[in-house]
GROMACS .gro file of C-alpha atoms in nm:
model
  466
    1MET     CA    1  11.672   7.137  12.491
    2ALA     CA    2  11.351   7.110  12.292
    3ILE     CA    3  11.340   7.327  11.980
    4GLU     CA    4  10.975   7.377  11.894
    5PHE     CA    5  10.820   7.563  11.604
    6GLY     CA    6  10.536   7.785  11.728
    7THR     CA    7  10.273   7.966  11.525
    8ASP     CA    8  10.541   8.128  11.309
    9GLY     CA    9  10.874   7.949  11.340
   10TRP     CA   10  11.122   7.901  11.624
   11ARG     CA   11  11.210   8.199  11.843
   12ALA     CA   12  11.440   8.221  12.144
   13VAL     CA   13  11.668   8.458  12.333
   14ILE     CA   14  11.999   8.529  12.160
   15ALA     CA   15  12.300   8.363  12.331
   16GLU     CA   16  12.076   8.159  12.563
   17GLU     CA   17  11.893   7.921  12.329
   18PHE     CA   18  11.928   8.102  11.997
   19THR     CA   19  12.297   8.025  11.941
   20PHE     CA   20  12.494   7.952  11.625
   21GLY     CA   21  12.511   7.587  11.728
   22ASN     CA   22  12.137   7.553  11.777
   23LEU     CA   23  12.071   7.739  11.453
   24GLU     CA   24  12.290   7.486  11.271
   25ILE     CA   25  12.076   7.206  11.419
   26VAL     CA   26  11.756   7.370  11.295
   27VAL     CA   27  11.890   7.442  10.945
   28GLN     CA   28  12.028   7.088  10.916
   29ALA     CA   29  11.681   6.962  11.009
   30ILE     CA   30  11.525   7.184  10.742
   31ALA     CA   31  11.780   7.056  10.490
   32ASN     CA   32  11.685   6.698  10.583
   33TYR     CA   33  11.316   6.784  10.538
   34LEU     CA   34  11.385   6.933  10.194
   35GLN     CA   35  11.584   6.628  10.085
   36ASN     CA   36  11.319   6.388  10.219
   37ASN     CA   37  11.059   6.569  10.009
   38ASP     CA   38  11.272   6.611   9.694
   39GLN     CA   39  11.266   6.992   9.720
   40THR     CA   40  11.630   7.073   9.649
   41GLU     CA   41  11.635   7.157   9.278
   42GLU     CA   42  11.575   7.534   9.269
   43GLY     CA   43  11.746   7.664   9.584
   44ILE     CA   44  11.651   7.833   9.911
   45PHE     CA   45  11.646   8.210   9.963
   46ILE     CA   46  11.761   8.345  10.300
   47GLY     CA   47  11.634   8.676  10.433
   48TYR     CA   48  11.712   8.844  10.765
   49ASP     CA   49  11.580   9.132  10.974
   50ASN     CA   50  11.757   9.416  11.162
   51ARG     CA   51  11.829   9.230  11.485
   52PHE     CA   52  12.164   9.172  11.652
   53LEU     CA   53  12.387   8.934  11.451
   54ALA     CA   54  12.118   8.889  11.186
   55GLU     CA   55  12.365   8.882  10.893
   56GLU     CA   56  12.594   8.639  11.072
   57PHE     CA   57  12.308   8.404  11.154
   58ALA     CA   58  12.193   8.419  10.791
   59GLN     CA   59  12.545   8.338  10.670
   60THR     CA   60  12.559   8.035  10.902
   61ALA     CA   61  12.226   7.912  10.764
   62ALA     CA   62  12.357   7.952  10.409
   63GLU     CA   63  12.670   7.754  10.489
   64VAL     CA   64  12.474   7.459  10.634
   65LEU     CA   65  12.246   7.447  10.328
   66THR     CA   66  12.547   7.464  10.097
   67ALA     CA   67  12.719   7.178  10.282
   68ASN     CA   68  12.404   6.972  10.218
   69GLY     CA   69  12.424   7.037   9.845
   70ILE     CA   70  12.134   7.285   9.848
   71GLN     CA   71  12.178   7.613   9.661
   72ALA     CA   72  12.169   7.897   9.914
   73ILE     CA   73  12.078   8.245   9.792
   74ILE     CA   74  12.132   8.506  10.061
   75ALA     CA   75  11.978   8.853  10.072
   76GLU     CA   76  12.209   9.141   9.990
   77GLU     CA   77  12.051   9.351  10.267
   78ASN     CA   78  11.807   9.328  10.558
   79LEU     CA   79  11.458   9.246  10.428
   80PRO     CA   80  11.095   9.242  10.545
   81THR     CA   81  10.944   8.895  10.578
   82PRO     CA   82  10.686   8.952  10.298
   83VAL     CA   83  10.967   9.052  10.060
   84THR     CA   84  11.156   8.734  10.147
   85ALA     CA   85  10.841   8.529  10.082
   86PHE     CA   86  10.779   8.713   9.754
   87ALA     CA   87  11.127   8.616   9.632
   88ILE     CA   88  11.025   8.248   9.639
   89ARG     CA   89  10.745   8.296   9.390
   90ASP     CA   90  10.929   8.556   9.185
   91GLU     CA   91  11.237   8.336   9.138
   92GLY     CA   92  11.063   7.996   9.137
   93LEU     CA   93  11.254   7.868   9.441
   94ASP     CA   94  11.199   7.570   9.671
   95GLY     CA   95  11.139   7.798   9.968
   96ALA     CA   96  11.305   8.047  10.201
   97LEU     CA   97  11.445   8.087  10.547
   98MET     CA   98  11.373   8.412  10.731
   99LEU     CA   99  11.586   8.510  11.028
  100THR     CA  100  11.343   8.717  11.234
  101ALA     CA  101  11.172   8.736  11.571
  102SER     CA  102  10.909   8.970  11.423
  103HIS     CA  103  10.756   9.185  11.700
  104ASN     CA  104  10.927   9.005  11.991
  105PRO     CA  105  11.149   9.206  12.231
  106ALA     CA  106  11.505   9.296  12.133
  107PRO     CA  107  11.683   8.999  12.300
  108TYR     CA  108  11.502   8.753  12.072
  109GLN     CA  109  11.587   8.613  11.731
  110GLY     CA  110  11.408   8.347  11.533
  111ILE     CA  111  11.396   8.146  11.214
  112LYS     CA  112  11.098   8.049  11.003
  113PHE     CA  113  11.080   7.820  10.703
  114ILE     CA  114  10.862   7.947  10.420
  115PRO     CA  115  10.768   7.669  10.172
  116ASP     CA  116  10.755   7.699   9.794
  117TYR     CA  117  10.400   7.841   9.796
  118ALA     CA  118  10.538   8.160   9.964
  119GLY     CA  119  10.318   8.144  10.274
  120PRO     CA  120  10.360   8.029  10.636
  121ALA     CA  121  10.451   7.665  10.689
  122LEU     CA  122  10.155   7.451  10.792
  123PRO     CA  123  10.169   7.220  11.098
  124GLU     CA  124  10.229   6.908  10.889
  125ILE     CA  125  10.549   7.072  10.761
  126THR     CA  126  10.676   7.209  11.093
  127ASP     CA  127  10.597   6.874  11.260
  128GLN     CA  128  10.828   6.702  11.012
  129ILE     CA  129  11.099   6.962  11.074
  130GLU     CA  130  11.069   6.915  11.452
  131GLU     CA  131  11.109   6.539  11.403
  132GLU     CA  132  11.426   6.604  11.204
  133VAL     CA  133  11.551   6.842  11.476
  134ALA     CA  134  11.524   6.562  11.733
  135LYS     CA  135  11.713   6.324  11.502
  136VAL     CA  136  11.992   6.577  11.444
  137GLN     CA  137  12.020   6.644  11.818
  138GLU     CA  138  12.047   6.273  11.885
  139SER     CA  139  12.296   6.195  11.608
  140GLY     CA  140  12.494   6.519  11.618
  141GLU     CA  141  12.524   6.491  11.239
  142ILE     CA  142  12.550   6.841  11.095
  143TYR     CA  143  12.711   6.916  10.761
  144ASN     CA  144  12.935   7.222  10.781
  145CYS     CA  145  13.049   7.416  10.479
  146GLU     CA  146  13.416   7.401  10.384
  147SER     CA  147  13.569   7.745  10.334
  148GLU     CA  148  13.612   7.696   9.960
  149GLU     CA  149  13.243   7.609   9.928
  150THR     CA  150  13.125   7.952  10.040
  151ASP     CA  151  13.183   8.070   9.682
  152LYS     CA  152  12.877   7.866   9.588
  153ILE     CA  153  12.650   8.092   9.797
  154LYS     CA  154  12.473   8.341   9.574
  155GLU     CA  155  12.335   8.684   9.660
  156PHE     CA  156  12.012   8.845   9.548
  157ASN     CA  157  11.798   9.147   9.629
  158PRO     CA  158  11.425   9.104   9.551
  159LYS     CA  159  11.334   9.458   9.661
  160SER     CA  160  11.285   9.620   9.319
  161ASN     CA  161  11.074   9.330   9.186
  162TYR     CA  162  10.862   9.333   9.501
  163LEU     CA  163  10.803   9.708   9.476
  164GLN     CA  164  10.698   9.676   9.112
  165HIS     CA  165  10.461   9.393   9.202
  166LEU     CA  166  10.300   9.607   9.473
  167LYS     CA  167  10.265   9.901   9.236
  168ASP     CA  168  10.091   9.670   8.987
  169LEU     CA  169   9.838   9.573   9.258
  170ILE     CA  170   9.765   9.928   9.374
  171ASN     CA  171   9.607  10.212   9.175
  172PHE     CA  172   9.707  10.548   9.318
  173SER     CA  173   9.528  10.859   9.198
  174ASP     CA  174   9.690  11.201   9.157
  175GLN     CA  175   9.553  11.319   9.492
  176SER     CA  176   9.813  11.464   9.726
  177LEU     CA  177   9.856  11.316  10.073
  178LYS     CA  178  10.095  11.378  10.360
  179ILE     CA  179  10.190  11.056  10.540
  180LEU     CA  180  10.410  10.992  10.844
  181THR     CA  181  10.549  10.640  10.871
  182ASP     CA  182  10.721  10.453  11.154
  183PRO     CA  183  10.899  10.130  11.053
  184MET     CA  184  10.999  10.087  11.419
  185TYR     CA  185  11.372  10.049  11.337
  186GLY     CA  186  11.296   9.743  11.124
  187PRO     CA  187  11.379   9.643  10.765
  188GLY     CA  188  11.059   9.805  10.633
  189ALA     CA  189  11.235  10.143  10.647
  190GLY     CA  190  11.231  10.319  10.310
  191TYR     CA  191  10.981  10.084  10.145
  192LEU     CA  192  10.675  10.308  10.177
  193THR     CA  193  10.877  10.605  10.054
  194ASP     CA  194  10.969  10.401   9.746
  195ILE     CA  195  10.613  10.276   9.693
  196PHE     CA  196  10.481  10.632   9.674
  197ALA     CA  197  10.782  10.769   9.482
  198ASP     CA  198  10.590  10.836   9.157
  199THR     CA  199  10.277  10.981   9.321
  200GLU     CA  200  10.169  11.308   9.479
  201VAL     CA  201  10.211  11.153   9.822
  202GLU     CA  202  10.462  11.314  10.057
  203VAL     CA  203  10.616  11.057  10.292
  204GLU     CA  204  10.819  11.133  10.603
  205GLU     CA  205  10.971  10.858  10.816
  206ILE     CA  206  11.067  10.837  11.181
  207ASN     CA  207  11.270  10.560  11.349
  208ASP     CA  208  11.391  10.461  11.003
  209TYR     CA  209  11.739  10.340  11.093
  210ARG     CA  210  11.868  10.012  11.229
  211ASP     CA  211  11.854   9.985  11.607
  212PRO     CA  212  11.867   9.627  11.741
  213LEU     CA  213  11.729   9.760  12.072
  214PHE     CA  214  11.426   9.915  11.899
  215GLY     CA  215  11.457  10.243  12.087
  216SER     CA  216  11.416  10.049  12.415
  217GLY     CA  217  11.061   9.959  12.311
  218MET     CA  218  10.883   9.671  12.138
  219PRO     CA  219  10.874   9.660  11.756
  220GLU     CA  220  10.499   9.597  11.766
  221PRO     CA  221  10.266   9.849  11.595
  222THR     CA  222  10.007   9.870  11.874
  223GLU     CA  223   9.856  10.188  12.012
  224GLU     CA  224  10.072  10.160  12.326
  225GLU     CA  225  10.396  10.141  12.126
  226LEU     CA  226  10.324  10.432  11.888
  227PRO     CA  227  10.289  10.748  12.103
  228GLU     CA  228  10.526  10.957  11.889
  229LEU     CA  229  10.356  10.861  11.562
  230ILE     CA  230  10.008  10.924  11.702
  231ASP     CA  231  10.102  11.261  11.854
  232ARG     CA  232  10.278  11.390  11.544
  233VAL     CA  233  10.002  11.282  11.303
  234LYS     CA  234   9.747  11.458  11.522
  235THR     CA  235   9.941  11.779  11.580
  236GLU     CA  236  10.137  11.825  11.256
  237ASP     CA  237   9.858  11.800  10.998
  238TYR     CA  238   9.932  11.460  10.843
  239ASP     CA  239   9.661  11.280  10.650
  240LEU     CA  240   9.768  10.932  10.764
  241GLY     CA  241  10.010  10.757  10.995
  242PHE     CA  242  10.152  10.414  10.908
  243ALA     CA  243  10.358  10.178  11.124
  244LEU     CA  244  10.526   9.843  11.061
  245ASP     CA  245  10.646   9.580  11.304
  246GLY     CA  246  10.997   9.436  11.340
  247ASP     CA  247  10.981   9.247  11.009
  248ALA     CA  248  10.708   9.454  10.835
  249ASP     CA  249  10.449   9.179  10.810
  250ARG     CA  250  10.212   9.357  11.051
  251PHE     CA  251  10.077   9.710  11.037
  252GLY     CA  252   9.951  10.000  11.245
  253ILE     CA  253   9.717  10.262  11.097
  254ILE     CA  254   9.654  10.612  11.239
  255THR     CA  255   9.377  10.845  11.117
  256GLU     CA  256   9.432  11.214  11.047
  257ASN     CA  257   9.301  11.302  11.395
  258GLY     CA  258   9.538  11.066  11.573
  259LYS     CA  259   9.302  10.772  11.626
  260TYR     CA  260   9.460  10.428  11.620
  261LEU     CA  261   9.259  10.182  11.410
  262SER     CA  262   9.251   9.821  11.524
  263PRO     CA  263   9.348   9.555  11.268
  264ASN     CA  264   8.981   9.447  11.273
  265GLN     CA  265   8.877   9.796  11.159
  266VAL     CA  266   9.143   9.801  10.888
  267LEU     CA  267   9.026   9.464  10.758
  268PHE     CA  268   8.662   9.558  10.717
  269LEU     CA  269   8.748   9.898  10.569
  270LEU     CA  270   8.967   9.732  10.308
  271LEU     CA  271   8.709   9.465  10.227
  272ASP     CA  272   8.454   9.742  10.167
  273HIS     CA  273   8.708   9.923   9.949
  274LEU     CA  274   8.795   9.612   9.747
  275VAL     CA  275   8.433   9.521   9.670
  276GLU     CA  276   8.292   9.873   9.633
  277SER     CA  277   8.572  10.062   9.460
  278LYS     CA  278   8.771   9.785   9.291
  279GLU     CA  279   8.470   9.556   9.228
  280GLU     CA  280   8.658   9.246   9.339
  281THR     CA  281   8.469   8.917   9.361
  282GLY     CA  282   8.540   8.597   9.547
  283GLY     CA  283   8.540   8.482   9.909
  284VAL     CA  284   8.660   8.627  10.237
  285VAL     CA  285   8.868   8.434  10.491
  286ARG     CA  286   8.922   8.529  10.854
  287THR     CA  287   9.034   8.351  11.168
  288VAL     CA  288   8.788   8.246  11.437
  289ALA     CA  289   8.908   8.544  11.648
  290THR     CA  290   8.854   8.809  11.380
  291THR     CA  291   8.567   9.058  11.346
  292HIS     CA  292   8.227   8.955  11.212
  293MET     CA  293   8.204   9.293  11.039
  294LEU     CA  294   8.365   9.100  10.755
  295ASP     CA  295   8.067   8.865  10.763
  296LYS     CA  296   7.824   9.158  10.743
  297ILE     CA  297   7.998   9.307  10.441
  298ALA     CA  298   8.032   8.965  10.275
  299LYS     CA  299   7.661   8.896  10.325
  300GLU     CA  300   7.568   9.234  10.174
  301HIS     CA  301   7.764   9.144   9.858
  302ASP     CA  302   7.675   8.771   9.844
  303LEU     CA  303   8.032   8.666   9.920
  304GLU     CA  304   8.123   8.340  10.089
  305ILE     CA  305   8.293   8.372  10.429
  306PHE     CA  306   8.550   8.117  10.548
  307GLU     CA  307   8.655   8.077  10.914
  308THR     CA  308   8.987   7.922  11.017
  309PRO     CA  309   9.172   7.851  11.343
  310VAL     CA  310   9.394   8.128  11.478
  311GLY     CA  311   9.714   8.170  11.276
  312PHE     CA  312   9.777   8.327  10.938
  313LYS     CA  313   9.907   7.995  10.807
  314TYR     CA  314   9.547   7.874  10.795
  315VAL     CA  315   9.435   8.192  10.621
  316GLY     CA  316   9.714   8.153  10.368
  317GLU     CA  317   9.617   7.789  10.306
  318LEU     CA  318   9.259   7.894  10.217
  319MET     CA  319   9.394   8.166   9.989
  320LEU     CA  320   9.577   7.898   9.793
  321GLU     CA  321   9.271   7.674   9.769
  322GLU     CA  322   8.990   7.925   9.708
  323ASP     CA  323   8.927   8.244   9.511
  324ILE     CA  324   8.974   8.487   9.801
  325ILE     CA  325   8.943   8.867   9.789
  326ILE     CA  326   9.103   8.929  10.127
  327GLY     CA  327   9.229   8.718  10.415
  328GLY     CA  328   9.304   8.850  10.760
  329GLU     CA  329   9.345   8.806  11.132
  330GLU     CA  330   9.275   9.033  11.429
  331SER     CA  331   9.641   9.042  11.532
  332GLY     CA  332   9.741   9.247  11.229
  333GLY     CA  333   9.793   9.022  10.929
  334LEU     CA  334   9.633   9.047  10.587
  335SER     CA  335   9.681   8.968  10.222
  336ILE     CA  336   9.468   9.002   9.909
  337LYS     CA  337   9.398   8.831   9.579
  338GLY     CA  338   9.695   8.848   9.343
  339HIS     CA  339   9.949   8.873   9.624
  340ILE     CA  340  10.142   8.606   9.813
  341PRO     CA  341   9.954   8.407  10.084
  342GLU     CA  342  10.166   8.572  10.354
  343LYS     CA  343  10.074   8.862  10.579
  344ASP     CA  344  10.215   9.191  10.456
  345GLY     CA  345  10.216   9.520  10.646
  346LEU     CA  346  10.350   9.715  10.350
  347LEU     CA  347  10.059   9.598  10.136
  348ALA     CA  348   9.810   9.696  10.409
  349CYS     CA  349   9.949  10.049  10.430
  350ALA     CA  350   9.950  10.094  10.053
  351LEU     CA  351   9.590   9.974  10.029
  352MET     CA  352   9.476  10.216  10.300
  353ALA     CA  353   9.635  10.504  10.109
  354GLU     CA  354   9.471  10.383   9.788
  355MET     CA  355   9.132  10.383   9.961
  356VAL     CA  356   9.173  10.735  10.102
  357MET     CA  357   9.287  10.868   9.764
  358ASP     CA  358   9.005  10.688   9.579
  359ARG     CA  359   8.729  10.823   9.804
  360GLU     CA  360   8.885  11.168   9.847
  361LYS     CA  361   8.779  11.177  10.210
  362LYS     CA  362   8.952  11.174  10.547
  363LEU     CA  363   9.004  10.827  10.692
  364SER     CA  364   8.794  10.907  10.999
  365VAL     CA  365   8.504  11.005  10.770
  366ILE     CA  366   8.534  10.682  10.571
  367LEU     CA  367   8.527  10.480  10.893
  368LYS     CA  368   8.207  10.653  11.011
  369GLU     CA  369   8.039  10.599  10.673
  370VAL     CA  370   8.121  10.228  10.662
  371GLU     CA  371   8.006  10.175  11.022
  372LYS     CA  372   7.686  10.365  10.952
  373LYS     CA  373   7.620  10.141  10.651
  374TYR     CA  374   7.685   9.805  10.818
  375GLY     CA  375   7.642   9.880  11.188
  376LYS     CA  376   7.916   9.928  11.446
  377LEU     CA  377   8.081   9.643  11.632
  378ILE     CA  378   8.338   9.672  11.910
  379SER     CA  379   8.597   9.407  11.986
  380GLU     CA  380   8.822   9.344  12.284
  381ARG     CA  381   9.068   9.075  12.386
  382LEU     CA  382   9.151   8.993  12.746
  383ASP     CA  383   9.482   8.821  12.819
  384ILE     CA  384   9.452   8.647  13.156
  385GLU     CA  385   9.761   8.498  13.320
  386CYS     CA  386   9.719   8.133  13.402
  387GLY     CA  387   9.981   7.901  13.552
  388SER     CA  388  10.029   7.551  13.416
  389GLU     CA  389   9.846   7.378  13.701
  390GLU     CA  390   9.546   7.611  13.683
  391LYS     CA  391   9.554   7.615  13.302
  392SER     CA  392   9.463   7.248  13.267
  393LYS     CA  393   9.153   7.302  13.479
  394VAL     CA  394   9.053   7.611  13.282
  395LEU     CA  395   9.100   7.426  12.952
  396GLU     CA  396   8.867   7.154  13.079
  397ARG     CA  397   8.607   7.418  13.166
  398ILE     CA  398   8.644   7.569  12.819
  399GLU     CA  399   8.595   7.230  12.656
  400ASN     CA  400   8.283   7.164  12.865
  401PHE     CA  401   8.146   7.519  12.843
  402ASP     CA  402   7.768   7.476  12.851
  403LEU     CA  403   7.603   7.810  12.931
  404ASN     CA  404   7.282   7.838  12.731
  405LYS     CA  405   7.251   8.210  12.797
  406ILE     CA  406   7.509   8.484  12.837
  407ALA     CA  407   7.420   8.840  12.940
  408GLY     CA  408   7.055   8.757  12.880
  409TYR     CA  409   7.101   8.633  12.523
  410LYS     CA  410   7.066   8.273  12.405
  411VAL     CA  411   7.370   8.087  12.279
  412ILE     CA  412   7.277   7.987  11.923
  413ASP     CA  413   7.605   7.831  11.807
  414LYS     CA  414   7.922   7.675  11.946
  415ILE     CA  415   8.234   7.657  11.728
  416THR     CA  416   8.531   7.445  11.833
  417LYS     CA  417   8.779   7.506  11.549
  418ASP     CA  418   9.017   7.666  11.800
  419GLY     CA  419   8.913   7.677  12.165
  420MET     CA  420   8.544   7.745  12.230
  421LYS     CA  421   8.354   8.015  12.043
  422VAL     CA  422   7.994   8.090  12.136
  423VAL     CA  423   7.766   8.301  11.919
  424LEU     CA  424   7.467   8.477  12.079
  425GLU     CA  425   7.126   8.545  11.928
  426ASP     CA  426   7.197   8.919  11.892
  427GLY     CA  427   7.514   8.850  11.687
  428SER     CA  428   7.758   8.901  11.975
  429TRP     CA  429   8.024   8.634  12.019
  430CYS     CA  430   8.294   8.523  12.260
  431LEU     CA  431   8.600   8.306  12.198
  432MET     CA  432   8.794   8.135  12.478
  433ARG     CA  433   9.128   7.976  12.395
  434PRO     CA  434   9.479   7.931  12.538
  435SER     CA  435   9.772   8.125  12.400
  436GLY     CA  436  10.000   7.904  12.193
  437THR     CA  437  10.315   8.078  12.317
  438GLU     CA  438  10.248   8.226  12.664
  439PRO     CA  439  10.090   8.116  12.996
  440LEU     CA  440   9.769   8.299  12.911
  441ILE     CA  441   9.403   8.232  12.852
  442ARG     CA  442   9.265   8.467  12.586
  443VAL     CA  443   8.903   8.579  12.592
  444TYR     CA  444   8.782   8.761  12.280
  445VAL     CA  445   8.446   8.938  12.277
  446GLU     CA  446   8.272   9.127  11.998
  447THR     CA  447   7.940   9.303  12.037
  448SER     CA  448   7.766   9.631  11.957
  449ASP     CA  449   7.768   9.783  12.306
  450HIS     CA  450   8.037   9.846  12.571
  451GLU     CA  451   7.806   9.763  12.862
  452LEU     CA  452   7.704   9.435  12.701
  453MET     CA  453   8.071   9.354  12.637
  454LYS     CA  454   8.152   9.392  13.008
  455LYS     CA  455   7.858   9.167  13.102
  456ILE     CA  456   7.972   8.895  12.861
  457GLN     CA  457   8.332   8.916  12.984
  458THR     CA  458   8.223   8.895  13.348
  459GLU     CA  459   7.989   8.599  13.302
  460VAL     CA  460   8.242   8.406  13.093
  461ARG     CA  461   8.522   8.467  13.342
  462ASP     CA  462   8.296   8.358  13.628
  463GLU     CA  463   8.209   8.037  13.441
  464LEU     CA  464   8.577   7.964  13.370
  465GLN     CA  465   8.679   8.071  13.723
  466ILE     CA  466   8.955   8.301  13.598
   0.00000   0.00000   0.00000
């Protein structure tokens, strides 16, 4: 069985591929990687989410690290991924393991390695870990902890330090707000209540208890998965609705009138807030699939814009290398200057509340004002099923994509950082790329007009024959 690290760690179905035995193989491989790179002095923190057997999987990981002579520090309770990542920097550790399958369905569990810089592992790191996995599978050499050695495993809870750090980043006014939050049965439950504890903000939570089945839904904060939150915000006079995914690194934002904001909208609203209200300076980093509204705002304020391949790991890498105000991706990840280079849904929610309190206006009003100032763009992603045999042909067509005009507009730029992105003379753009985890071809389009969007989608699909 091939154990492969995807865009954010290794995930598999519990009891099928994600077993205690396979987890031991992966953790032994990570231990080998750490020893090969002389990263065993300060210890590894282990966090875990609310999924089935999460604590037991975390304990197994701790025992394998301990047997390899690496100090294991296990979380005292279920934690969000960004809190686990924060613990690395806060405690000066060599890295962390996070037992989570994020927003995947309930039968899944996963593990991700977070290096010492407290952001997602880059491909050169996960490639080395995968090589070590193959070696461990071939040799069968796994170090197991003797019972008396379990006393060496330490425990730690980074929650209070994380909350203080977030409060230091955010400036809440004395304005009163009424917020409904939905942590979607994940470990983010209670965090937003604690963040606003010393303010005039009234927070109510739903689905704030552990349910490994996630209420028979998906722990993904999309419009389709948040009907209760949307309905209650709209009908019960809340100022804001906030949602978090299964490990609280992604967010969902609902306006006072029950409108779901896309992550793209949240990103450009927060960039406008950071430069206008907080007078932040620096660059802006987004993935190739993320809204160009960020580019418009950056241009207005003479800020440099950076574009990366899809995946927050690339955003986080730029945030380590450059002076970045905000980094984000269209799938719901963001971070800001002064925070860890890891996506954080709790941070996103707190910043949205800060913005609403600072401007003393309804969120829907702020959105209209920002779009009036910079111009409105609409974005849409199509996920098109594509079998393996057909996929190779489609990928060849993407690579050789040579339309000079789409929907009547000239193609003025082609970007091949990740798939094929074409930019049109009116500012519209289209990105074509394969999914890294599913048998899908993704087609992203952003433009200023719904009719134009449909024309672009149709012509691109015809050219790709999908």
